PDB file of C-alpha atoms and ligand atoms in Angstrom:
ATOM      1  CA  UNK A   1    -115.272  -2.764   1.564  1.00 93.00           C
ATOM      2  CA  UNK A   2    -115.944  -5.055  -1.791  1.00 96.00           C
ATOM      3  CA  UNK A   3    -116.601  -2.996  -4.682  1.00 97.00           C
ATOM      4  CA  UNK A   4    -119.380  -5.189  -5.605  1.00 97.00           C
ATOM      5  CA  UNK A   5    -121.623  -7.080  -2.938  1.00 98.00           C
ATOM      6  CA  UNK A   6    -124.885  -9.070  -3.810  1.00 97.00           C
ATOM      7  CA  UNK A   7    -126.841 -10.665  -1.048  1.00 97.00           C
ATOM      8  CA  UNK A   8    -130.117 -12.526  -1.711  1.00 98.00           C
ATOM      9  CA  UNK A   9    -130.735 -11.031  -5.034  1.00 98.00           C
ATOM     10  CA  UNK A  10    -133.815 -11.931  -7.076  1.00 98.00           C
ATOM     11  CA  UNK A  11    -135.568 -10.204  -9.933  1.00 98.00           C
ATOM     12  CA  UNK A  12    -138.787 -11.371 -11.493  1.00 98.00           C
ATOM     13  CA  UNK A  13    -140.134 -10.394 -14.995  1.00 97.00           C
ATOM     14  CA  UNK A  14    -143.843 -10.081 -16.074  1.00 95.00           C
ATOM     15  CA  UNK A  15    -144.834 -10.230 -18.889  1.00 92.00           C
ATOM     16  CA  UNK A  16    -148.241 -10.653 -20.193  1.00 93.00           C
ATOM     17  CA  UNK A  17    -149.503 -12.090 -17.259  1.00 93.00           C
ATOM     18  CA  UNK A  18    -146.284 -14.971 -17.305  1.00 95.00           C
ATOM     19  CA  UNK A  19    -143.830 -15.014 -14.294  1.00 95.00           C
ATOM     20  CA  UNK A  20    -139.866 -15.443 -15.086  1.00 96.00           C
ATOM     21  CA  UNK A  21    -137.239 -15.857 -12.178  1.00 97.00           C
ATOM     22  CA  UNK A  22    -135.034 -14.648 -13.725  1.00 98.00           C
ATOM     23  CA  UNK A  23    -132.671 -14.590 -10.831  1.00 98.00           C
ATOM     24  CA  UNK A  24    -133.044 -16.319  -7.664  1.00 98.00           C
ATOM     25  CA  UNK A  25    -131.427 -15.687  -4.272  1.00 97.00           C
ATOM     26  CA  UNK A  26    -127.652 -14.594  -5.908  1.00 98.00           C
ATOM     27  CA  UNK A  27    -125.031 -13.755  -3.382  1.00 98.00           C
ATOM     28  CA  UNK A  28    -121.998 -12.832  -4.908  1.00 97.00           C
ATOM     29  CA  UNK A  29    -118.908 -10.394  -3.592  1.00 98.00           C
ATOM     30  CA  UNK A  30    -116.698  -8.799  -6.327  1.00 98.00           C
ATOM     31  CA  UNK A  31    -113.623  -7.043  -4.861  1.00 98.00           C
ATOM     32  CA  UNK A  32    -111.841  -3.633  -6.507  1.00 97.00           C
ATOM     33  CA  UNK A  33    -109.187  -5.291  -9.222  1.00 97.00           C
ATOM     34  CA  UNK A  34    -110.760  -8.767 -10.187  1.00 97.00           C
ATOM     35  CA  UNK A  35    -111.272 -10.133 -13.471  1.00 97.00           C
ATOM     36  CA  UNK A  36    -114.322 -12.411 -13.524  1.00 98.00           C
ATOM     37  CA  UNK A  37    -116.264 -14.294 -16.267  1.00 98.00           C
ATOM     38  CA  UNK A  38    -119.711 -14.989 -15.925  1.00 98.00           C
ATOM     39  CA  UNK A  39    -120.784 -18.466 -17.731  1.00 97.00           C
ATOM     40  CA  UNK A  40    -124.056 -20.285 -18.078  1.00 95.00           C
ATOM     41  CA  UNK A  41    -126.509 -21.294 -20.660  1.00 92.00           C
ATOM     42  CA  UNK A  42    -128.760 -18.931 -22.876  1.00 92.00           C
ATOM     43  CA  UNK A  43    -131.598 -17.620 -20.656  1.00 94.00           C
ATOM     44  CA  UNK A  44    -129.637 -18.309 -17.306  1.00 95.00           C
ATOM     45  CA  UNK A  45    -129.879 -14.445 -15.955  1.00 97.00           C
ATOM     46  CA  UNK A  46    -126.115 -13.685 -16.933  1.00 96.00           C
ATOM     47  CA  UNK A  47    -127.455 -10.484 -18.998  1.00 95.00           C
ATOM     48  CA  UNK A  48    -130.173  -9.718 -16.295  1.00 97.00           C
ATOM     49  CA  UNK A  49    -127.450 -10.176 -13.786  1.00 97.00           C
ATOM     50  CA  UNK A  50    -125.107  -7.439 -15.580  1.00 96.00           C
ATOM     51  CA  UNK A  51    -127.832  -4.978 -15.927  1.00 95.00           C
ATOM     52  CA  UNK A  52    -128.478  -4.592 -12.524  1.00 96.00           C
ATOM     53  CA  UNK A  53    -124.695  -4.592 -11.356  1.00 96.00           C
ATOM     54  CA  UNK A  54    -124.286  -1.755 -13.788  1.00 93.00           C
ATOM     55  CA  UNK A  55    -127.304   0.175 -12.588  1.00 91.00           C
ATOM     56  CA  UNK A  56    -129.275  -0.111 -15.856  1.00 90.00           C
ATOM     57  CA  UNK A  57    -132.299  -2.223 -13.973  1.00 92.00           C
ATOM     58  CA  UNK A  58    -132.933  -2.784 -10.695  1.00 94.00           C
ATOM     59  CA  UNK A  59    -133.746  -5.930  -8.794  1.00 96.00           C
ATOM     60  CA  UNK A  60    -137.309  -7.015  -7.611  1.00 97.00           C
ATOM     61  CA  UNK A  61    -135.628  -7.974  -4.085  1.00 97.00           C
ATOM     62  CA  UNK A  62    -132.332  -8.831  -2.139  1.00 97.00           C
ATOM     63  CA  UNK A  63    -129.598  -6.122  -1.812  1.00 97.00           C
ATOM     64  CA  UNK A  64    -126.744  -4.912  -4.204  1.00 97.00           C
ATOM     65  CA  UNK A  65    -124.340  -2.972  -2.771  1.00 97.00           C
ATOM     66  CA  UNK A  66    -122.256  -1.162  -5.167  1.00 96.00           C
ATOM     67  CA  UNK A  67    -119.083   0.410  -2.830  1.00 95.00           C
ATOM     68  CA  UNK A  68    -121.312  -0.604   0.228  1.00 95.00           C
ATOM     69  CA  UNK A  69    -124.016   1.840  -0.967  1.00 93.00           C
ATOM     70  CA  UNK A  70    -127.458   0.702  -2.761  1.00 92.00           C
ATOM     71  CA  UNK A  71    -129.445   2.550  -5.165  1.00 85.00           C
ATOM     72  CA  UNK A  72    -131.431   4.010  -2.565  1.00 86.00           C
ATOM     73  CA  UNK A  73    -128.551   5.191  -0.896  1.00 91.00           C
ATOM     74  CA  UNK A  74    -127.636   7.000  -3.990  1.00 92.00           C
ATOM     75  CA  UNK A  75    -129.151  10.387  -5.026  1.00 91.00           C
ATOM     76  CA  UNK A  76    -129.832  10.865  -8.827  1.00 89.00           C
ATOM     77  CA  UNK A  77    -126.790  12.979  -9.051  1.00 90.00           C
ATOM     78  CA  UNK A  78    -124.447  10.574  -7.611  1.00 91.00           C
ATOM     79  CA  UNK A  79    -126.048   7.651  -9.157  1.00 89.00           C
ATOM     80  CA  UNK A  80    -125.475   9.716 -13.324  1.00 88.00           C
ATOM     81  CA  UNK A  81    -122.156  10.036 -12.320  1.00 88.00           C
ATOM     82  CA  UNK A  82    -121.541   6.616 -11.310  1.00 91.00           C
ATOM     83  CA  UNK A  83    -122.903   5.514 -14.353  1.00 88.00           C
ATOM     84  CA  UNK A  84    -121.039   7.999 -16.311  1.00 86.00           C
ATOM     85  CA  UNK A  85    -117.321   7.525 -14.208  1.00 89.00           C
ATOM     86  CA  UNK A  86    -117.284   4.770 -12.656  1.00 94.00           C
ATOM     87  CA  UNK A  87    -118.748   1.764 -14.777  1.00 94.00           C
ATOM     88  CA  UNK A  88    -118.019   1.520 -19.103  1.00 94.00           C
ATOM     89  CA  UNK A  89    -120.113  -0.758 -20.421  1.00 94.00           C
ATOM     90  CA  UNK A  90    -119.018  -2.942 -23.662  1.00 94.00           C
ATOM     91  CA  UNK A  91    -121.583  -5.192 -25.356  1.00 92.00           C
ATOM     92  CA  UNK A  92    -121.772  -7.936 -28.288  1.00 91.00           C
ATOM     93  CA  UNK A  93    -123.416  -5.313 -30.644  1.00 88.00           C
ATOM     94  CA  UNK A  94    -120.687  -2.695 -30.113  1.00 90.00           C
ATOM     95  CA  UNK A  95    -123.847   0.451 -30.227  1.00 92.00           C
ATOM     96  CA  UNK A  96    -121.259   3.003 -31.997  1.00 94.00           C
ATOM     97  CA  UNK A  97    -122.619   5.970 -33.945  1.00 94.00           C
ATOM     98  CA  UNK A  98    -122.071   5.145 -37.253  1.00 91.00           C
ATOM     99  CA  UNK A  99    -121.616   8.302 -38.772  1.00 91.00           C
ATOM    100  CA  UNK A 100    -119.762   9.551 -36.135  1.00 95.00           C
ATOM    101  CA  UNK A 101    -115.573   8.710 -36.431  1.00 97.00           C
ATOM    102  CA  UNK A 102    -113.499   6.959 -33.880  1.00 97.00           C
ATOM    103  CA  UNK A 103    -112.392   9.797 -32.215  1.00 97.00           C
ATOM    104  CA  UNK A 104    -116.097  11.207 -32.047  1.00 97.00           C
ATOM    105  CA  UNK A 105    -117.191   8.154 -30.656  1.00 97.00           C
ATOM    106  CA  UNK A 106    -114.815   7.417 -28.213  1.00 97.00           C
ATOM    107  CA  UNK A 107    -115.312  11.102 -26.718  1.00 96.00           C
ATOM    108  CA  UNK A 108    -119.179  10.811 -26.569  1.00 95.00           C
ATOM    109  CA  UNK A 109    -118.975   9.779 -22.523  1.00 93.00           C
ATOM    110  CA  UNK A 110    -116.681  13.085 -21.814  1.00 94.00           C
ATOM    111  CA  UNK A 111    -119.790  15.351 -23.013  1.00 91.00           C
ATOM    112  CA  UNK A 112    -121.522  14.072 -19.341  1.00 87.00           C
ATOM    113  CA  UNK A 113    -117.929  14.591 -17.534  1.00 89.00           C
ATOM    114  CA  UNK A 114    -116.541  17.237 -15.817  1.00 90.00           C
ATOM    115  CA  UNK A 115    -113.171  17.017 -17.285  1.00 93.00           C
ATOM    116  CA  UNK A 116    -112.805  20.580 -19.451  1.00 95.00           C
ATOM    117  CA  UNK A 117    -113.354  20.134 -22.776  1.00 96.00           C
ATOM    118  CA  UNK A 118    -110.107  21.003 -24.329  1.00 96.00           C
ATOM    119  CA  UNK A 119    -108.315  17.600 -22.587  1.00 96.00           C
ATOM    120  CA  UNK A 120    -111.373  15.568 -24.911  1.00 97.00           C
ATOM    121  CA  UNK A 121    -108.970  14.843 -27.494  1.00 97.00           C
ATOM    122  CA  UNK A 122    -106.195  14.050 -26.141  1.00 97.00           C
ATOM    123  CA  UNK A 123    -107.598  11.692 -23.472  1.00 96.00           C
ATOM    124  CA  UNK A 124    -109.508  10.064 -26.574  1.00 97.00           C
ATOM    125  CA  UNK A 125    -106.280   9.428 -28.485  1.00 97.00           C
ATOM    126  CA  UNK A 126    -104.874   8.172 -25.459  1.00 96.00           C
ATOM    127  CA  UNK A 127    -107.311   5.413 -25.096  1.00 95.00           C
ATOM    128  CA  UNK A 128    -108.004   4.720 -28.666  1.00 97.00           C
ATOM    129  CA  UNK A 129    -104.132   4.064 -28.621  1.00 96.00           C
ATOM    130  CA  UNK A 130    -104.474   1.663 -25.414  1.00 94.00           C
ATOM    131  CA  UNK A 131    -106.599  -0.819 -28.080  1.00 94.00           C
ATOM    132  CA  UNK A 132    -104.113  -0.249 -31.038  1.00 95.00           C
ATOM    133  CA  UNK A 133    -106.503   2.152 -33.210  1.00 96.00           C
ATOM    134  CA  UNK A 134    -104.425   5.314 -33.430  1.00 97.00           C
ATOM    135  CA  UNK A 135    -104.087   4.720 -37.553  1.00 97.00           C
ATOM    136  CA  UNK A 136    -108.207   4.521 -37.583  1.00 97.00           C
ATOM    137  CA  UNK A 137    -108.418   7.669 -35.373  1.00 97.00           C
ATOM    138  CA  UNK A 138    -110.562   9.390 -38.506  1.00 98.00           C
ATOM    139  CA  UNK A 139    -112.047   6.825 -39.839  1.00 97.00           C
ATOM    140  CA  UNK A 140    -116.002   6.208 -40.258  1.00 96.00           C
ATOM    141  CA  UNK A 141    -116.830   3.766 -37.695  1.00 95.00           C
ATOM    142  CA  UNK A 142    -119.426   2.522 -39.725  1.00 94.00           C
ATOM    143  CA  UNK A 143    -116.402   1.101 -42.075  1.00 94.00           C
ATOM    144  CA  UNK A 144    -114.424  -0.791 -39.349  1.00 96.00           C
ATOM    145  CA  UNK A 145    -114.244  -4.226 -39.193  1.00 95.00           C
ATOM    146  CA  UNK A 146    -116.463  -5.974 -36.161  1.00 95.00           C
ATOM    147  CA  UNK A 147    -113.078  -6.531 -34.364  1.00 95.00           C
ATOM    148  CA  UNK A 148    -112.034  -2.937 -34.577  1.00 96.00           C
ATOM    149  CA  UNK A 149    -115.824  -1.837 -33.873  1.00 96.00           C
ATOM    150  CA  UNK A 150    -115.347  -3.317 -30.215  1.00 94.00           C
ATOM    151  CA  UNK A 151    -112.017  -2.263 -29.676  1.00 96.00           C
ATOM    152  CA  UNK A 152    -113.610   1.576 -30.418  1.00 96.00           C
ATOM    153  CA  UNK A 153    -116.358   0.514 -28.182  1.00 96.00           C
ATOM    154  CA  UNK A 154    -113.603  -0.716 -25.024  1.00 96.00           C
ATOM    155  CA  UNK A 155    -111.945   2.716 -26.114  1.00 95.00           C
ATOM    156  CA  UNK A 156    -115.236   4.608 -25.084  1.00 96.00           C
ATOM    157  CA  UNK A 157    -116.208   2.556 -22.183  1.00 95.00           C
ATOM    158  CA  UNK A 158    -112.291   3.541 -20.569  1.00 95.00           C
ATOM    159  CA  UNK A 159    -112.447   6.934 -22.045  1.00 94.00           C
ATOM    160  CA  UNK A 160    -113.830   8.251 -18.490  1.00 94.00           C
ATOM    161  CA  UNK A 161    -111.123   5.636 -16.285  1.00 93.00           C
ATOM    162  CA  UNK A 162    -113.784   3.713 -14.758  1.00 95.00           C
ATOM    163  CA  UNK A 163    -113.509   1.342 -11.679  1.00 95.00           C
ATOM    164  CA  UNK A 164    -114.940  -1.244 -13.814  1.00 97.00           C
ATOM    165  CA  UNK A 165    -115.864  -2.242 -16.881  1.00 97.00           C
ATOM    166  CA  UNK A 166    -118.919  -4.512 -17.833  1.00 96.00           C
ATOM    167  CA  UNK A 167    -118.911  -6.168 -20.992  1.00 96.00           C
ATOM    168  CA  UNK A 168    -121.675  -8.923 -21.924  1.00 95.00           C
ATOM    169  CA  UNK A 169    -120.340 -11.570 -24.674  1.00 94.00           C
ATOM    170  CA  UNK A 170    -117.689  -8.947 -26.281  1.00 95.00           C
ATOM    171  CA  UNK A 171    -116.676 -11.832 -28.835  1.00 94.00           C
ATOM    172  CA  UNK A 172    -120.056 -12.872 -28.987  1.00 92.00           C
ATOM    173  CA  UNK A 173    -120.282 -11.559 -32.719  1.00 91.00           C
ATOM    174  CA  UNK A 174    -116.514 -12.034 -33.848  1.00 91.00           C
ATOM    175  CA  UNK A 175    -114.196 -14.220 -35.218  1.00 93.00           C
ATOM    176  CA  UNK A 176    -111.753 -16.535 -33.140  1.00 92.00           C
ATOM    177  CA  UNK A 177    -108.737 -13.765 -33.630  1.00 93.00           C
ATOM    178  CA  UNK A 178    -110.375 -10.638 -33.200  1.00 92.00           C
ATOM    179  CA  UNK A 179    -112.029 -12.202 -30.217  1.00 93.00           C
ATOM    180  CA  UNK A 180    -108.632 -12.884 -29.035  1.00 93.00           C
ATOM    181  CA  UNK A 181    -107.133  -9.233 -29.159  1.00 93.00           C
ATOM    182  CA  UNK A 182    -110.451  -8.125 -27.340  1.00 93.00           C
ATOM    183  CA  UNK A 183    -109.834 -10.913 -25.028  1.00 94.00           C
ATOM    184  CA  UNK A 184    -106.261  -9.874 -24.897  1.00 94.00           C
ATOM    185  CA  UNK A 185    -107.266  -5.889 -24.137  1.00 94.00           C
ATOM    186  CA  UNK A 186    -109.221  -6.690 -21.190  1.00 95.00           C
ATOM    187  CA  UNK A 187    -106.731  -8.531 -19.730  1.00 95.00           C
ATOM    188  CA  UNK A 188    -104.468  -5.824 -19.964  1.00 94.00           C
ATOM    189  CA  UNK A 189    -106.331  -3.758 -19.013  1.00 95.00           C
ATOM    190  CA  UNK A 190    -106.711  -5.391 -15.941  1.00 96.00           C
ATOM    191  CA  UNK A 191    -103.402  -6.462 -14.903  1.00 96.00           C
ATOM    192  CA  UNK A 192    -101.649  -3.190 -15.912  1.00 94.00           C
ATOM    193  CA  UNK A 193    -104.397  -0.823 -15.476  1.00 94.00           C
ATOM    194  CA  UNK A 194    -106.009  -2.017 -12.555  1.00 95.00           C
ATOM    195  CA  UNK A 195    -109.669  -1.801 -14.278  1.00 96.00           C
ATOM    196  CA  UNK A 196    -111.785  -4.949 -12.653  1.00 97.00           C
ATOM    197  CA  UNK A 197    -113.461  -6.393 -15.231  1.00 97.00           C
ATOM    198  CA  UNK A 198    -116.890  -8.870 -15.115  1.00 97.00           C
ATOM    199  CA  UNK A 199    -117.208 -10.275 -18.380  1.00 96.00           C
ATOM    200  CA  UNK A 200    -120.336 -12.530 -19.966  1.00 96.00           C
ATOM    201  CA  UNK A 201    -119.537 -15.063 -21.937  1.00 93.00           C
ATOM    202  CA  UNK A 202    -120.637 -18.715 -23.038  1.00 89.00           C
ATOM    203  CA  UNK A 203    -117.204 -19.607 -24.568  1.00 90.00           C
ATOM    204  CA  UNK A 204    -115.226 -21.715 -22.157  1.00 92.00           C
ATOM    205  CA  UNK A 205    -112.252 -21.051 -23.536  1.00 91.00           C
ATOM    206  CA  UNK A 206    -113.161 -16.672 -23.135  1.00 93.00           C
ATOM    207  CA  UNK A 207    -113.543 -17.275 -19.221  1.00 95.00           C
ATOM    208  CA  UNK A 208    -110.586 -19.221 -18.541  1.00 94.00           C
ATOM    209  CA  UNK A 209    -108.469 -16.165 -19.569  1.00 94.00           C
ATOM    210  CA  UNK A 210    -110.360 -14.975 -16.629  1.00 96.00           C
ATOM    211  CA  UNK A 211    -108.862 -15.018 -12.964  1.00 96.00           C
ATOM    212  CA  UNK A 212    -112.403 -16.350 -11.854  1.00 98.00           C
ATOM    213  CA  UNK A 213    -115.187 -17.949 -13.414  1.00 98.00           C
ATOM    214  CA  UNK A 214    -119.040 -17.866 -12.058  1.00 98.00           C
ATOM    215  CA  UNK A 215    -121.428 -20.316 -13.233  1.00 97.00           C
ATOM    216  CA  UNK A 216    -125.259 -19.374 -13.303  1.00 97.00           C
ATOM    217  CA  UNK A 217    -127.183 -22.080 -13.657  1.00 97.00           C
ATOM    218  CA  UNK A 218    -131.571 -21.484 -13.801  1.00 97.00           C
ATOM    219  CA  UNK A 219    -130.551 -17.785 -11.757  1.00 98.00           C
ATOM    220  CA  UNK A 220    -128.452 -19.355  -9.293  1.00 98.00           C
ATOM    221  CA  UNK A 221    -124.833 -19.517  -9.003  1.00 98.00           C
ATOM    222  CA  UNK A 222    -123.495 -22.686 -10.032  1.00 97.00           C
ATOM    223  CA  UNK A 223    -119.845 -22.847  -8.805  1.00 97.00           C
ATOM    224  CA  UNK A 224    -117.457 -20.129  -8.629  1.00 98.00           C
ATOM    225  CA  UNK A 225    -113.826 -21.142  -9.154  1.00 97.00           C
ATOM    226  CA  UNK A 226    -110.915 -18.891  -8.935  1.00 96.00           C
ATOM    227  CA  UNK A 227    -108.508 -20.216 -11.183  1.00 94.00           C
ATOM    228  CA  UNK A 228    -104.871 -20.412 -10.818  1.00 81.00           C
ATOM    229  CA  UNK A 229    -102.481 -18.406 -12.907  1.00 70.00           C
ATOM    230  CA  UNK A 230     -98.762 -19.299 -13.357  1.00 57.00           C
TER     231      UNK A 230
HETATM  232  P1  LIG B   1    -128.824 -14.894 -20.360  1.00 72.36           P
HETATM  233  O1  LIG B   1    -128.149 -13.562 -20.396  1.00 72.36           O
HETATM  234  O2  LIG B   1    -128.128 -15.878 -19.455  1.00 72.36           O
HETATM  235  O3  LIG B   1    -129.072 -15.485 -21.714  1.00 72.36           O
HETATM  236  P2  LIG B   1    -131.115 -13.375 -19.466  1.00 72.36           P
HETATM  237  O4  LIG B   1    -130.646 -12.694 -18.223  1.00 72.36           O
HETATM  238  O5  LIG B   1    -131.151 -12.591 -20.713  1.00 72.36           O
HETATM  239  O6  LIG B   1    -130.252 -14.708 -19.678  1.00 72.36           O
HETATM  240  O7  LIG B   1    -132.573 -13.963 -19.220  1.00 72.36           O
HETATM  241  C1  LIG B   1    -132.929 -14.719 -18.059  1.00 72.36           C
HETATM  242  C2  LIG B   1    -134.415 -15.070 -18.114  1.00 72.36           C
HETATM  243  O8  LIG B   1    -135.184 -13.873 -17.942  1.00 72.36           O
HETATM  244  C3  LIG B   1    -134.856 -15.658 -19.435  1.00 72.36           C
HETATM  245  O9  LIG B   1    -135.849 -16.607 -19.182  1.00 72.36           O
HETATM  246  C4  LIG B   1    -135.415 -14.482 -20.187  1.00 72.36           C
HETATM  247  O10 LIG B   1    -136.383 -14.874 -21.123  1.00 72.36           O
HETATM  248  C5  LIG B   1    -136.007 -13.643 -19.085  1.00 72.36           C
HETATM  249  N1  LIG B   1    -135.965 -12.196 -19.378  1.00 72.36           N
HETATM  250  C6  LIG B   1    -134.873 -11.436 -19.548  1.00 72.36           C
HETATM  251  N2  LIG B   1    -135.183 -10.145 -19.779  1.00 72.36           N
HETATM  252  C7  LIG B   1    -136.544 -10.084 -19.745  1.00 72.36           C
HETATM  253  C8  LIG B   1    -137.517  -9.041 -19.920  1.00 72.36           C
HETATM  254  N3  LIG B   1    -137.126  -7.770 -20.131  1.00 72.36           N
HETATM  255  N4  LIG B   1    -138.824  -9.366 -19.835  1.00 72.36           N
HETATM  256  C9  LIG B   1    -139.219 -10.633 -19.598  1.00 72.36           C
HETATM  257  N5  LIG B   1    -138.371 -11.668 -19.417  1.00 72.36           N
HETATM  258  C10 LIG B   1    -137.049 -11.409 -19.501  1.00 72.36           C
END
């Protein structure tokens, strides 16, 4: 069973009495362990795309099937703790608290878990050392750099060891070398960890560090290549 199947999917906005197609008929499988980049111009549907694979919006028709189960398959319950344990979600604008440290941060999603409180920390240090942060552990998060702010925010989206991890344009706000080392993270994190990853973003040189690479094009899939690694 794929991890992630999409089959027909469409989603229309509304709004004020325009009509966007946002997507149109996507079909798309995503199997437990792959690392794919999701390309295409602005305003293509990569973002509205994301959303909906990560349960955060839902699509005006076709079927996503997210471990061969759809939303309405799903009871509240089961569909919290997906979003809780089984998806981490890293965007371009990082969302820490910023007067919260890293440690406080990255242990936020372990309030919602059912892991006993007194493993918090040490799970937290154990993933804020997986992005190289340990020396920051106490520091304000509000005076990080933007590189270090997303490797605090890949930190909290593994805190809970998802199945996979969402991140729309991670280097979208950051310079060529911290983009690297966040580009460098998820691939790790994918190849020694296991974590599939689906990554936006518009920087051809981001998706070819990618195993596969899925062009939207107007809400339709463009091409999807997988690409060969030596
Ligand atoms: P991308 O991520 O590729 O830049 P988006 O998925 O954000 O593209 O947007 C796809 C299309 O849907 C665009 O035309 C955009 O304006 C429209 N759109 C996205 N979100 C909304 C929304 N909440 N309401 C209305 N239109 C939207």
């Amino acid at each position: 069973m794929p991890l992630i199947e999409v089959k027909n999917l469409e989603k229309v906005f509304y709004t004020d009495g325009v009509q966007t197609r946002a997507l149109n008929k996507i079909s798309l499988i995503i199997e437990e362990g792959e690392f794919v980049a999701i390309m295409g111009p602005s305003g293509s549907g990569k973002s509205t795309l994301l959303h909906i694979l990560g349960f955060l919006d839902r699509q005006t028709s076709g079927q996503y099937l997210f471990e061969g189960k759809s939303f309405e398959d799903y009871t509240e319950k089961e569909l919290a703790k997906i979003r809780n344990q089984k998806i981490g979600f890293v965007f371009q604008a990082f969302f820490l608290l910023p007067r919260l440290n890293v440690l406080e941060n990255v242990k936020m999603p372990l309030i919602y878990s059912p892991i006993p409180e007194a493993q918090h920390d040490n799970l937290a240090k154990q993933v804020i050392a997986t992005v190289g942060l340990s020396h920051r552990m106490f520091q304000d998060s509000s005076r990080l750099s933007g590189g270090e702010k997303q490797r605090v925010a890949i930190a909290r989206a593994l805190v809970n060891n998802p199945k996979v991890i969402f991140a729309d344009e991670p280097t979208g706000n950051l310079d060529s070398k911290s983009g690297e080392t966040i580009i460098e993270i998820l691939k790790n994190l994918n190849e020694k960890r296991g974590h599939t990853i689906i990554l936006i973003t518009h920087e051809p040189k981001i998706a070819e560090r990618a195993k596969r690479i899925v062009q939207i094009k107007d809400g339709r899939i463009d091409s999807d290549k997988y690409l060969k690694k030596s």
